[in-house]
PDB file of C-alpha atoms and ligand atoms in Angstrom:
ATOM      1  CA  UNK D   1     -28.719 257.570 121.387  1.00 72.00           C
ATOM      2  CA  UNK D   2     -29.010 254.519 123.645  1.00 92.00           C
ATOM      3  CA  UNK D   3     -31.741 252.989 125.728  1.00 95.00           C
ATOM      4  CA  UNK D   4     -31.389 256.095 127.912  1.00 97.00           C
ATOM      5  CA  UNK D   5     -30.947 259.292 125.932  1.00 97.00           C
ATOM      6  CA  UNK D   6     -28.754 261.577 128.033  1.00 96.00           C
ATOM      7  CA  UNK D   7     -28.113 265.212 127.216  1.00 97.00           C
ATOM      8  CA  UNK D   8     -26.463 267.810 129.415  1.00 96.00           C
ATOM      9  CA  UNK D   9     -27.782 271.307 128.755  1.00 90.00           C
ATOM     10  CA  UNK D  10     -26.354 274.110 130.858  1.00 90.00           C
ATOM     11  CA  UNK D  11     -26.406 272.578 134.354  1.00 96.00           C
ATOM     12  CA  UNK D  12     -29.283 270.155 133.705  1.00 98.00           C
ATOM     13  CA  UNK D  13     -29.008 266.446 132.848  1.00 98.00           C
ATOM     14  CA  UNK D  14     -31.954 265.465 130.657  1.00 98.00           C
ATOM     15  CA  UNK D  15     -32.547 261.718 130.674  1.00 98.00           C
ATOM     16  CA  UNK D  16     -35.024 260.201 128.212  1.00 98.00           C
ATOM     17  CA  UNK D  17     -36.203 256.599 128.456  1.00 98.00           C
ATOM     18  CA  UNK D  18     -35.805 255.461 124.884  1.00 98.00           C
ATOM     19  CA  UNK D  19     -37.804 252.271 124.288  1.00 98.00           C
ATOM     20  CA  UNK D  20     -40.902 253.757 122.658  1.00 98.00           C
ATOM     21  CA  UNK D  21     -41.639 250.552 120.737  1.00 97.00           C
ATOM     22  CA  UNK D  22     -42.064 248.805 124.127  1.00 97.00           C
ATOM     23  CA  UNK D  23     -43.794 251.848 125.671  1.00 98.00           C
ATOM     24  CA  UNK D  24     -40.645 252.474 127.707  1.00 98.00           C
ATOM     25  CA  UNK D  25     -41.111 249.252 129.669  1.00 98.00           C
ATOM     26  CA  UNK D  26     -38.347 249.059 132.246  1.00 98.00           C
ATOM     27  CA  UNK D  27     -36.098 246.053 131.816  1.00 96.00           C
ATOM     28  CA  UNK D  28     -33.057 245.371 134.014  1.00 95.00           C
ATOM     29  CA  UNK D  29     -30.783 247.088 131.490  1.00 96.00           C
ATOM     30  CA  UNK D  30     -32.673 250.391 131.731  1.00 98.00           C
ATOM     31  CA  UNK D  31     -32.945 250.228 135.509  1.00 98.00           C
ATOM     32  CA  UNK D  32     -29.239 249.506 135.977  1.00 97.00           C
ATOM     33  CA  UNK D  33     -28.332 252.279 133.535  1.00 97.00           C
ATOM     34  CA  UNK D  34     -30.294 254.728 135.678  1.00 98.00           C
ATOM     35  CA  UNK D  35     -28.102 253.711 138.611  1.00 97.00           C
ATOM     36  CA  UNK D  36     -24.919 254.314 136.583  1.00 97.00           C
ATOM     37  CA  UNK D  37     -26.161 257.699 135.413  1.00 97.00           C
ATOM     38  CA  UNK D  38     -27.101 258.918 138.880  1.00 97.00           C
ATOM     39  CA  UNK D  39     -23.991 257.498 140.513  1.00 95.00           C
ATOM     40  CA  UNK D  40     -21.735 259.236 137.999  1.00 94.00           C
ATOM     41  CA  UNK D  41     -23.574 262.522 137.802  1.00 94.00           C
ATOM     42  CA  UNK D  42     -21.048 265.237 137.015  1.00 93.00           C
ATOM     43  CA  UNK D  43     -20.326 267.922 139.645  1.00 93.00           C
ATOM     44  CA  UNK D  44     -21.308 270.533 137.028  1.00 95.00           C
ATOM     45  CA  UNK D  45     -24.877 269.159 136.927  1.00 98.00           C
ATOM     46  CA  UNK D  46     -27.268 270.795 139.384  1.00 97.00           C
ATOM     47  CA  UNK D  47     -30.590 269.192 138.477  1.00 98.00           C
ATOM     48  CA  UNK D  48     -31.831 266.188 136.483  1.00 98.00           C
ATOM     49  CA  UNK D  49     -34.977 265.722 134.424  1.00 98.00           C
ATOM     50  CA  UNK D  50     -36.401 262.302 133.511  1.00 98.00           C
ATOM     51  CA  UNK D  51     -38.895 261.889 130.668  1.00 98.00           C
ATOM     52  CA  UNK D  52     -40.189 259.190 128.331  1.00 98.00           C
ATOM     53  CA  UNK D  53     -39.626 259.228 124.579  1.00 98.00           C
ATOM     54  CA  UNK D  54     -42.613 258.407 122.358  1.00 98.00           C
ATOM     55  CA  UNK D  55     -46.224 258.447 123.459  1.00 98.00           C
ATOM     56  CA  UNK D  56     -45.812 257.283 127.068  1.00 98.00           C
ATOM     57  CA  UNK D  57     -43.651 257.931 130.116  1.00 98.00           C
ATOM     58  CA  UNK D  58     -43.405 254.238 130.999  1.00 98.00           C
ATOM     59  CA  UNK D  59     -45.469 251.030 130.911  1.00 98.00           C
ATOM     60  CA  UNK D  60     -43.675 249.791 134.047  1.00 98.00           C
ATOM     61  CA  UNK D  61     -41.774 246.589 134.539  1.00 96.00           C
ATOM     62  CA  UNK D  62     -40.865 244.826 131.297  1.00 95.00           C
ATOM     63  CA  UNK D  63     -43.214 241.877 131.684  1.00 93.00           C
ATOM     64  CA  UNK D  64     -41.388 239.864 129.009  1.00 91.00           C
ATOM     65  CA  UNK D  65     -38.447 239.609 131.424  1.00 86.00           C
ATOM     66  CA  UNK D  66     -40.581 238.305 134.288  1.00 81.00           C
ATOM     67  CA  UNK D  67     -39.176 234.843 134.370  1.00 73.00           C
ATOM     68  CA  UNK D  68     -39.509 232.080 136.878  1.00 75.00           C
ATOM     69  CA  UNK D  69     -37.665 233.312 139.913  1.00 80.00           C
ATOM     70  CA  UNK D  70     -37.291 231.575 143.209  1.00 87.00           C
ATOM     71  CA  UNK D  71     -38.053 233.578 146.330  1.00 91.00           C
ATOM     72  CA  UNK D  72     -34.475 234.711 146.906  1.00 92.00           C
ATOM     73  CA  UNK D  73     -34.090 235.832 143.269  1.00 90.00           C
ATOM     74  CA  UNK D  74     -37.389 237.676 143.509  1.00 91.00           C
ATOM     75  CA  UNK D  75     -36.296 239.482 146.666  1.00 95.00           C
ATOM     76  CA  UNK D  76     -32.956 240.391 145.070  1.00 95.00           C
ATOM     77  CA  UNK D  77     -34.683 241.748 141.954  1.00 95.00           C
ATOM     78  CA  UNK D  78     -36.959 243.956 143.997  1.00 97.00           C
ATOM     79  CA  UNK D  79     -34.038 245.086 146.167  1.00 98.00           C
ATOM     80  CA  UNK D  80     -32.160 246.015 142.989  1.00 98.00           C
ATOM     81  CA  UNK D  81     -35.061 248.315 142.002  1.00 98.00           C
ATOM     82  CA  UNK D  82     -35.006 249.769 145.530  1.00 98.00           C
ATOM     83  CA  UNK D  83     -31.287 250.483 145.277  1.00 98.00           C
ATOM     84  CA  UNK D  84     -31.666 252.166 141.899  1.00 98.00           C
ATOM     85  CA  UNK D  85     -34.724 254.263 142.735  1.00 98.00           C
ATOM     86  CA  UNK D  86     -33.019 255.278 145.996  1.00 98.00           C
ATOM     87  CA  UNK D  87     -30.075 256.456 143.893  1.00 98.00           C
ATOM     88  CA  UNK D  88     -32.571 258.776 142.169  1.00 98.00           C
ATOM     89  CA  UNK D  89     -34.465 259.942 145.269  1.00 98.00           C
ATOM     90  CA  UNK D  90     -31.217 260.463 147.172  1.00 97.00           C
ATOM     91  CA  UNK D  91     -29.078 261.557 144.247  1.00 97.00           C
ATOM     92  CA  UNK D  92     -26.666 264.471 144.470  1.00 96.00           C
ATOM     93  CA  UNK D  93     -29.149 266.726 142.691  1.00 98.00           C
ATOM     94  CA  UNK D  94     -32.928 267.249 142.723  1.00 98.00           C
ATOM     95  CA  UNK D  95     -34.804 265.311 140.051  1.00 98.00           C
ATOM     96  CA  UNK D  96     -37.870 266.446 138.102  1.00 98.00           C
ATOM     97  CA  UNK D  97     -39.955 264.037 136.006  1.00 99.00           C
ATOM     98  CA  UNK D  98     -41.996 265.028 132.952  1.00 99.00           C
ATOM     99  CA  UNK D  99     -44.979 262.694 132.614  1.00 99.00           C
ATOM    100  CA  UNK D 100     -47.272 261.919 129.704  1.00 98.00           C
ATOM    101  CA  UNK D 101     -49.328 258.948 128.559  1.00 98.00           C
ATOM    102  CA  UNK D 102     -48.967 255.805 130.661  1.00 98.00           C
ATOM    103  CA  UNK D 103     -47.318 256.228 134.046  1.00 98.00           C
ATOM    104  CA  UNK D 104     -48.079 252.773 135.303  1.00 98.00           C
ATOM    105  CA  UNK D 105     -46.679 250.101 137.588  1.00 98.00           C
ATOM    106  CA  UNK D 106     -42.929 250.481 137.871  1.00 98.00           C
ATOM    107  CA  UNK D 107     -43.245 253.664 135.766  1.00 98.00           C
ATOM    108  CA  UNK D 108     -45.268 255.231 138.564  1.00 98.00           C
ATOM    109  CA  UNK D 109     -42.761 253.924 141.094  1.00 98.00           C
ATOM    110  CA  UNK D 110     -39.982 255.581 139.093  1.00 98.00           C
ATOM    111  CA  UNK D 111     -41.902 258.860 138.881  1.00 98.00           C
ATOM    112  CA  UNK D 112     -42.511 258.775 142.638  1.00 98.00           C
ATOM    113  CA  UNK D 113     -38.770 258.519 143.294  1.00 98.00           C
ATOM    114  CA  UNK D 114     -38.338 261.955 141.699  1.00 98.00           C
ATOM    115  CA  UNK D 115     -38.907 265.129 143.686  1.00 98.00           C
ATOM    116  CA  UNK D 116     -41.207 267.031 141.341  1.00 98.00           C
ATOM    117  CA  UNK D 117     -43.656 265.517 138.859  1.00 98.00           C
ATOM    118  CA  UNK D 118     -44.963 267.565 135.934  1.00 99.00           C
ATOM    119  CA  UNK D 119     -47.791 265.869 134.019  1.00 98.00           C
ATOM    120  CA  UNK D 120     -49.603 266.810 130.844  1.00 98.00           C
ATOM    121  CA  UNK D 121     -53.264 266.155 130.076  1.00 98.00           C
ATOM    122  CA  UNK D 122     -52.539 262.835 128.307  1.00 98.00           C
ATOM    123  CA  UNK D 123     -51.127 261.318 131.498  1.00 98.00           C
ATOM    124  CA  UNK D 124     -52.815 258.414 133.261  1.00 98.00           C
ATOM    125  CA  UNK D 125     -51.772 256.491 136.343  1.00 98.00           C
ATOM    126  CA  UNK D 126     -52.386 252.862 137.254  1.00 98.00           C
ATOM    127  CA  UNK D 127     -50.951 249.985 139.252  1.00 98.00           C
ATOM    128  CA  UNK D 128     -51.804 246.951 137.081  1.00 97.00           C
ATOM    129  CA  UNK D 129     -49.718 244.731 139.365  1.00 95.00           C
ATOM    130  CA  UNK D 130     -53.005 243.924 141.109  1.00 92.00           C
ATOM    131  CA  UNK D 131     -54.468 242.535 137.891  1.00 92.00           C
ATOM    132  CA  UNK D 132     -51.226 240.797 136.794  1.00 92.00           C
ATOM    133  CA  UNK D 133     -51.181 238.711 139.989  1.00 92.00           C
ATOM    134  CA  UNK D 134     -48.058 240.372 141.353  1.00 93.00           C
ATOM    135  CA  UNK D 135     -47.247 243.205 143.772  1.00 96.00           C
ATOM    136  CA  UNK D 136     -45.308 246.440 143.466  1.00 97.00           C
ATOM    137  CA  UNK D 137     -41.600 245.825 143.918  1.00 97.00           C
ATOM    138  CA  UNK D 138     -39.925 249.133 143.138  1.00 98.00           C
ATOM    139  CA  UNK D 139     -40.593 250.915 146.414  1.00 98.00           C
ATOM    140  CA  UNK D 140     -44.158 251.844 145.480  1.00 98.00           C
ATOM    141  CA  UNK D 141     -45.654 250.630 148.738  1.00 98.00           C
ATOM    142  CA  UNK D 142     -43.391 253.058 150.607  1.00 98.00           C
ATOM    143  CA  UNK D 143     -43.491 256.072 148.284  1.00 98.00           C
ATOM    144  CA  UNK D 144     -46.976 256.055 146.746  1.00 98.00           C
ATOM    145  CA  UNK D 145     -49.014 256.134 150.016  1.00 98.00           C
ATOM    146  CA  UNK D 146     -46.916 259.126 151.127  1.00 97.00           C
ATOM    147  CA  UNK D 147     -48.305 261.010 148.128  1.00 98.00           C
ATOM    148  CA  UNK D 148     -51.885 259.744 147.846  1.00 98.00           C
ATOM    149  CA  UNK D 149     -52.573 257.709 151.006  1.00 98.00           C
ATOM    150  CA  UNK D 150     -52.834 253.962 151.581  1.00 98.00           C
ATOM    151  CA  UNK D 151     -56.576 253.801 150.788  1.00 98.00           C
ATOM    152  CA  UNK D 152     -56.140 255.194 147.257  1.00 98.00           C
ATOM    153  CA  UNK D 153     -53.257 252.860 146.533  1.00 98.00           C
ATOM    154  CA  UNK D 154     -55.317 249.912 147.786  1.00 98.00           C
ATOM    155  CA  UNK D 155     -58.149 250.977 145.468  1.00 98.00           C
ATOM    156  CA  UNK D 156     -55.768 251.252 142.479  1.00 98.00           C
ATOM    157  CA  UNK D 157     -54.364 247.780 143.095  1.00 97.00           C
ATOM    158  CA  UNK D 158     -57.560 246.000 144.122  1.00 97.00           C
ATOM    159  CA  UNK D 159     -59.829 247.396 141.411  1.00 97.00           C
ATOM    160  CA  UNK D 160     -57.403 248.412 138.653  1.00 97.00           C
ATOM    161  CA  UNK D 161     -58.584 252.006 138.953  1.00 98.00           C
ATOM    162  CA  UNK D 162     -56.953 254.352 136.467  1.00 98.00           C
ATOM    163  CA  UNK D 163     -56.513 257.970 137.530  1.00 98.00           C
ATOM    164  CA  UNK D 164     -56.628 260.662 134.857  1.00 98.00           C
ATOM    165  CA  UNK D 165     -54.147 263.532 134.696  1.00 98.00           C
ATOM    166  CA  UNK D 166     -56.650 265.876 136.393  1.00 98.00           C
ATOM    167  CA  UNK D 167     -57.346 263.363 139.154  1.00 98.00           C
ATOM    168  CA  UNK D 168     -53.636 262.702 139.606  1.00 98.00           C
ATOM    169  CA  UNK D 169     -53.114 266.406 140.125  1.00 98.00           C
ATOM    170  CA  UNK D 170     -55.990 266.626 142.622  1.00 98.00           C
ATOM    171  CA  UNK D 171     -54.839 263.688 144.746  1.00 98.00           C
ATOM    172  CA  UNK D 172     -51.199 264.761 144.799  1.00 98.00           C
ATOM    173  CA  UNK D 173     -49.357 262.551 142.326  1.00 98.00           C
ATOM    174  CA  UNK D 174     -48.256 265.490 140.182  1.00 98.00           C
ATOM    175  CA  UNK D 175     -47.365 268.926 141.533  1.00 98.00           C
ATOM    176  CA  UNK D 176     -47.827 270.537 138.089  1.00 98.00           C
ATOM    177  CA  UNK D 177     -50.324 269.844 135.321  1.00 98.00           C
ATOM    178  CA  UNK D 178     -49.839 271.421 131.887  1.00 98.00           C
ATOM    179  CA  UNK D 179     -51.854 271.170 128.670  1.00 98.00           C
ATOM    180  CA  UNK D 180     -48.940 269.632 126.757  1.00 95.00           C
ATOM    181  CA  UNK D 181     -45.128 269.607 126.554  1.00 97.00           C
ATOM    182  CA  UNK D 182     -44.406 268.658 130.186  1.00 98.00           C
ATOM    183  CA  UNK D 183     -40.706 268.472 129.321  1.00 98.00           C
ATOM    184  CA  UNK D 184     -40.516 272.235 128.681  1.00 98.00           C
ATOM    185  CA  UNK D 185     -42.181 272.952 132.011  1.00 98.00           C
ATOM    186  CA  UNK D 186     -39.881 270.442 133.745  1.00 98.00           C
ATOM    187  CA  UNK D 187     -36.839 272.163 132.200  1.00 98.00           C
ATOM    188  CA  UNK D 188     -38.144 275.565 133.305  1.00 98.00           C
ATOM    189  CA  UNK D 189     -38.483 274.271 136.888  1.00 98.00           C
ATOM    190  CA  UNK D 190     -35.054 272.626 136.702  1.00 98.00           C
ATOM    191  CA  UNK D 191     -33.535 275.973 135.699  1.00 97.00           C
ATOM    192  CA  UNK D 192     -35.022 277.534 138.834  1.00 97.00           C
ATOM    193  CA  UNK D 193     -33.764 274.659 140.996  1.00 98.00           C
ATOM    194  CA  UNK D 194     -30.251 275.203 139.595  1.00 97.00           C
ATOM    195  CA  UNK D 195     -30.233 278.743 140.972  1.00 94.00           C
ATOM    196  CA  UNK D 196     -30.762 277.553 144.581  1.00 95.00           C
ATOM    197  CA  UNK D 197     -27.899 277.216 147.018  1.00 94.00           C
ATOM    198  CA  UNK D 198     -26.628 273.597 146.788  1.00 93.00           C
ATOM    199  CA  UNK D 199     -26.946 273.240 150.568  1.00 94.00           C
ATOM    200  CA  UNK D 200     -30.632 274.146 150.414  1.00 95.00           C
ATOM    201  CA  UNK D 201     -31.253 271.645 147.610  1.00 97.00           C
ATOM    202  CA  UNK D 202     -29.451 268.980 149.631  1.00 96.00           C
ATOM    203  CA  UNK D 203     -31.435 269.736 152.786  1.00 97.00           C
ATOM    204  CA  UNK D 204     -34.736 269.618 150.885  1.00 98.00           C
ATOM    205  CA  UNK D 205     -34.038 266.336 149.080  1.00 98.00           C
ATOM    206  CA  UNK D 206     -32.062 264.449 151.750  1.00 97.00           C
ATOM    207  CA  UNK D 207     -32.848 265.877 155.165  1.00 97.00           C
ATOM    208  CA  UNK D 208     -36.543 266.785 154.834  1.00 97.00           C
ATOM    209  CA  UNK D 209     -37.644 263.202 153.940  1.00 95.00           C
ATOM    210  CA  UNK D 210     -35.565 261.852 156.840  1.00 95.00           C
ATOM    211  CA  UNK D 211     -37.274 264.222 159.256  1.00 97.00           C
ATOM    212  CA  UNK D 212     -40.599 262.580 158.333  1.00 95.00           C
ATOM    213  CA  UNK D 213     -39.243 259.224 159.533  1.00 94.00           C
ATOM    214  CA  UNK D 214     -38.188 260.204 163.046  1.00 97.00           C
ATOM    215  CA  UNK D 215     -40.110 261.247 166.175  1.00 98.00           C
ATOM    216  CA  UNK D 216     -41.038 264.953 166.242  1.00 98.00           C
ATOM    217  CA  UNK D 217     -38.454 265.821 168.898  1.00 98.00           C
ATOM    218  CA  UNK D 218     -35.659 264.318 166.763  1.00 98.00           C
ATOM    219  CA  UNK D 219     -37.138 266.054 163.710  1.00 98.00           C
ATOM    220  CA  UNK D 220     -36.959 269.421 165.433  1.00 98.00           C
ATOM    221  CA  UNK D 221     -33.341 268.745 166.360  1.00 98.00           C
ATOM    222  CA  UNK D 222     -32.431 267.685 162.810  1.00 97.00           C
ATOM    223  CA  UNK D 223     -34.161 270.787 161.479  1.00 98.00           C
ATOM    224  CA  UNK D 224     -32.246 273.048 163.873  1.00 98.00           C
ATOM    225  CA  UNK D 225     -28.948 271.484 162.898  1.00 97.00           C
ATOM    226  CA  UNK D 226     -29.486 271.657 159.142  1.00 96.00           C
ATOM    227  CA  UNK D 227     -30.899 275.194 159.405  1.00 96.00           C
ATOM    228  CA  UNK D 228     -27.782 276.316 161.266  1.00 95.00           C
ATOM    229  CA  UNK D 229     -25.498 274.599 158.751  1.00 95.00           C
ATOM    230  CA  UNK D 230     -27.330 276.205 155.832  1.00 93.00           C
ATOM    231  CA  UNK D 231     -27.375 279.674 157.421  1.00 91.00           C
ATOM    232  CA  UNK D 232     -23.663 279.474 158.180  1.00 89.00           C
ATOM    233  CA  UNK D 233     -22.683 278.943 154.541  1.00 88.00           C
ATOM    234  CA  UNK D 234     -21.116 281.874 152.656  1.00 88.00           C
ATOM    235  CA  UNK D 235     -23.744 281.391 149.926  1.00 88.00           C
ATOM    236  CA  UNK D 236     -26.585 281.979 152.412  1.00 87.00           C
ATOM    237  CA  UNK D 237     -24.852 285.030 153.856  1.00 88.00           C
ATOM    238  CA  UNK D 238     -24.450 286.514 150.374  1.00 89.00           C
ATOM    239  CA  UNK D 239     -28.099 285.800 149.453  1.00 87.00           C
ATOM    240  CA  UNK D 240     -29.408 287.360 152.664  1.00 89.00           C
ATOM    241  CA  UNK D 241     -27.253 290.464 152.125  1.00 87.00           C
ATOM    242  CA  UNK D 242     -28.473 290.699 148.518  1.00 85.00           C
ATOM    243  CA  UNK D 243     -32.046 290.754 149.793  1.00 87.00           C
ATOM    244  CA  UNK D 244     -31.393 293.321 152.493  1.00 88.00           C
ATOM    245  CA  UNK D 245     -29.577 295.535 149.946  1.00 87.00           C
ATOM    246  CA  UNK D 246     -32.549 295.280 147.573  1.00 87.00           C
ATOM    247  CA  UNK D 247     -30.716 293.209 144.949  1.00 87.00           C
ATOM    248  CA  UNK D 248     -32.715 289.964 145.296  1.00 85.00           C
ATOM    249  CA  UNK D 249     -36.070 289.145 143.735  1.00 85.00           C
ATOM    250  CA  UNK D 250     -39.108 289.480 145.989  1.00 83.00           C
ATOM    251  CA  UNK D 251     -41.263 286.400 146.574  1.00 84.00           C
ATOM    252  CA  UNK D 252     -43.869 287.360 143.961  1.00 79.00           C
ATOM    253  CA  UNK D 253     -41.225 288.068 141.298  1.00 77.00           C
ATOM    254  CA  UNK D 254     -39.907 284.473 141.350  1.00 71.00           C
TER     255      UNK D 254
HETATM  256  C1  1HE H   1     -44.755 245.834 127.027  1.00 51.23           C
HETATM  257  C2  1HE H   1     -45.201 246.428 128.221  1.00 51.23           C
HETATM  258  C3  1HE H   1     -44.638 245.957 129.434  1.00 51.23           C
HETATM  259  C4  1HE H   1     -46.243 247.361 126.595  1.00 51.23           C
HETATM  260  N1  1HE H   1     -43.716 244.965 129.378  1.00 51.23           N
HETATM  261  N2  1HE H   1     -43.835 244.871 127.020  1.00 51.23           N
HETATM  262  N3  1HE H   1     -47.173 247.049 133.264  1.00 51.23           N
HETATM  263  C5  1HE H   1     -48.370 246.796 132.704  1.00 51.23           C
HETATM  264  O1  1HE H   1     -49.054 245.857 133.051  1.00 51.23           O
HETATM  265  C6  1HE H   1     -48.787 247.696 131.587  1.00 51.23           C
HETATM  266  C7  1HE H   1     -48.899 246.938 130.292  1.00 51.23           C
HETATM  267  N4  1HE H   1     -49.020 247.785 129.130  1.00 51.23           N
HETATM  268  C8  1HE H   1     -50.179 248.389 128.754  1.00 51.23           C
HETATM  269  O2  1HE H   1     -51.194 248.357 129.442  1.00 51.23           O
HETATM  270  C9  1HE H   1     -50.162 249.134 127.447  1.00 51.23           C
HETATM  271  O3  1HE H   1     -49.070 248.631 126.685  1.00 51.23           O
HETATM  272  C10 1HE H   1     -50.011 250.671 127.580  1.00 51.23           C
HETATM  273  C11 1HE H   1     -51.295 251.258 128.158  1.00 51.23           C
HETATM  274  C12 1HE H   1     -48.828 251.040 128.471  1.00 51.23           C
HETATM  275  C13 1HE H   1     -49.726 251.286 126.184  1.00 51.23           C
HETATM  276  O4  1HE H   1     -50.734 250.854 125.259  1.00 51.23           O
HETATM  277  P1  1HE H   1     -50.464 250.988 123.696  1.00 51.23           P
HETATM  278  O5  1HE H   1     -51.726 250.573 123.006  1.00 51.23           O
HETATM  279  O6  1HE H   1     -49.904 252.333 123.379  1.00 51.23           O
HETATM  280  O7  1HE H   1     -49.271 249.953 123.348  1.00 51.23           O
HETATM  281  P2  1HE H   1     -49.351 248.358 123.204  1.00 51.23           P
HETATM  282  O8  1HE H   1     -49.825 248.004 121.818  1.00 51.23           O
HETATM  283  O9  1HE H   1     -50.102 247.733 124.316  1.00 51.23           O
HETATM  284  O10 1HE H   1     -47.844 247.915 123.379  1.00 51.23           O
HETATM  285  C14 1HE H   1     -46.869 248.112 122.368  1.00 51.23           C
HETATM  286  C15 1HE H   1     -45.785 247.087 122.579  1.00 51.23           C
HETATM  287  O11 1HE H   1     -45.176 247.288 123.857  1.00 51.23           O
HETATM  288  C16 1HE H   1     -46.338 245.659 122.608  1.00 51.23           C
HETATM  289  O12 1HE H   1     -45.309 244.806 122.108  1.00 51.23           O
HETATM  290  P3  1HE H   1     -45.352 244.239 120.596  1.00 51.23           P
HETATM  291  O13 1HE H   1     -44.108 243.406 120.520  1.00 51.23           O
HETATM  292  O14 1HE H   1     -46.641 243.503 120.480  1.00 51.23           O
HETATM  293  O15 1HE H   1     -45.307 245.472 119.710  1.00 51.23           O
HETATM  294  C17 1HE H   1     -46.490 245.386 124.091  1.00 51.23           C
HETATM  295  O16 1HE H   1     -46.427 244.000 124.429  1.00 51.23           O
HETATM  296  C18 1HE H   1     -45.257 246.100 124.643  1.00 51.23           C
HETATM  297  N5  1HE H   1     -45.421 246.447 126.054  1.00 51.23           N
HETATM  298  N6  1HE H   1     -46.114 247.374 127.933  1.00 51.23           N
HETATM  299  C19 1HE H   1     -43.347 244.465 128.186  1.00 51.23           C
HETATM  300  N7  1HE H   1     -44.960 246.472 130.649  1.00 51.23           N
HETATM  301  C20 1HE H   1     -40.658 246.815 140.139  1.00 51.23           C
HETATM  302  S1  1HE H   1     -42.018 245.945 139.985  1.00 51.23           S
HETATM  303  C21 1HE H   1     -43.086 246.814 138.967  1.00 51.23           C
HETATM  304  C22 1HE H   1     -44.171 245.924 138.500  1.00 51.23           C
HETATM  305  C23 1HE H   1     -44.886 246.453 137.333  1.00 51.23           C
HETATM  306  O17 1HE H   1     -44.548 247.475 136.786  1.00 51.23           O
HETATM  307  S2  1HE H   1     -46.231 245.548 136.800  1.00 51.23           S
HETATM  308  C24 1HE H   1     -47.008 246.545 135.610  1.00 51.23           C
HETATM  309  C25 1HE H   1     -46.532 246.234 134.236  1.00 51.23           C
END
């Protein structure tokens, strides 16, 4: 078991951040390992789940490694985080995160690069960068406002506001909130994701976010193209026939 604990179970890669003694603070070694893992994800894997070992998901950037950097080094360090978290957001497979305890700073940035966040009641969210005299550098200023809005992120950074698990669910950080054992729920969701057509999973994780970044007219065109590609696949044809022949689950049975 290394600094990332990786297990492949059925078609799911389960990736545990394994620095509980440092509250899963993210040093360069952990961040770069994430990139390796997501770059080399096996074709047999259809979904990934990220979780934190110990009492917290992650305490964010490993502050003990924050050394004197000149401006260019600082930019490169932040760009390295961007590259790695992009390799998660735009990985070959959808990614679910299971959150508990601290999900703060770079830990929140990491969670926001995943597609589905499952939190338990112990979870809390903060951006202590504001109080540490620094700024987010792992893509948080792009991803977090898309979930909760610019005003809430400004409040978190300017005042050090900590959101509870319930509040995080209400404002849209997590999509699921469970009493405890978020990893089991995340695995259950990952199993469902694995049963989707790969083309649909790709369209949802790669094309849908891109559509948000283009003018509506281009978005409609992208949607039409990806819809036609998806519909034309043998997998889609089989699934539609299964439904029409009464072999597929109805919406409420899912
Ligand atoms: C750390 C870190 C860390 C803990 N870097 N070592 N993130 C923060 O500003 C959050 C700072 N951490 C905390 O507020 C608390 O540690 C927690 C709320 C997360 C957890 O509290 P607790 O009581 O369970 O643990 P602890 O006693 O505070 O910490 C245990 C050890 O972990 C202790 O080390 P030890 O050698 O004294 O045992 C802590 O120093 C160490 N530790 N968090 C390094 N973050 C891409 S840019 C992103 C920018 C950011 O993420 S800034 C936000 C950084």
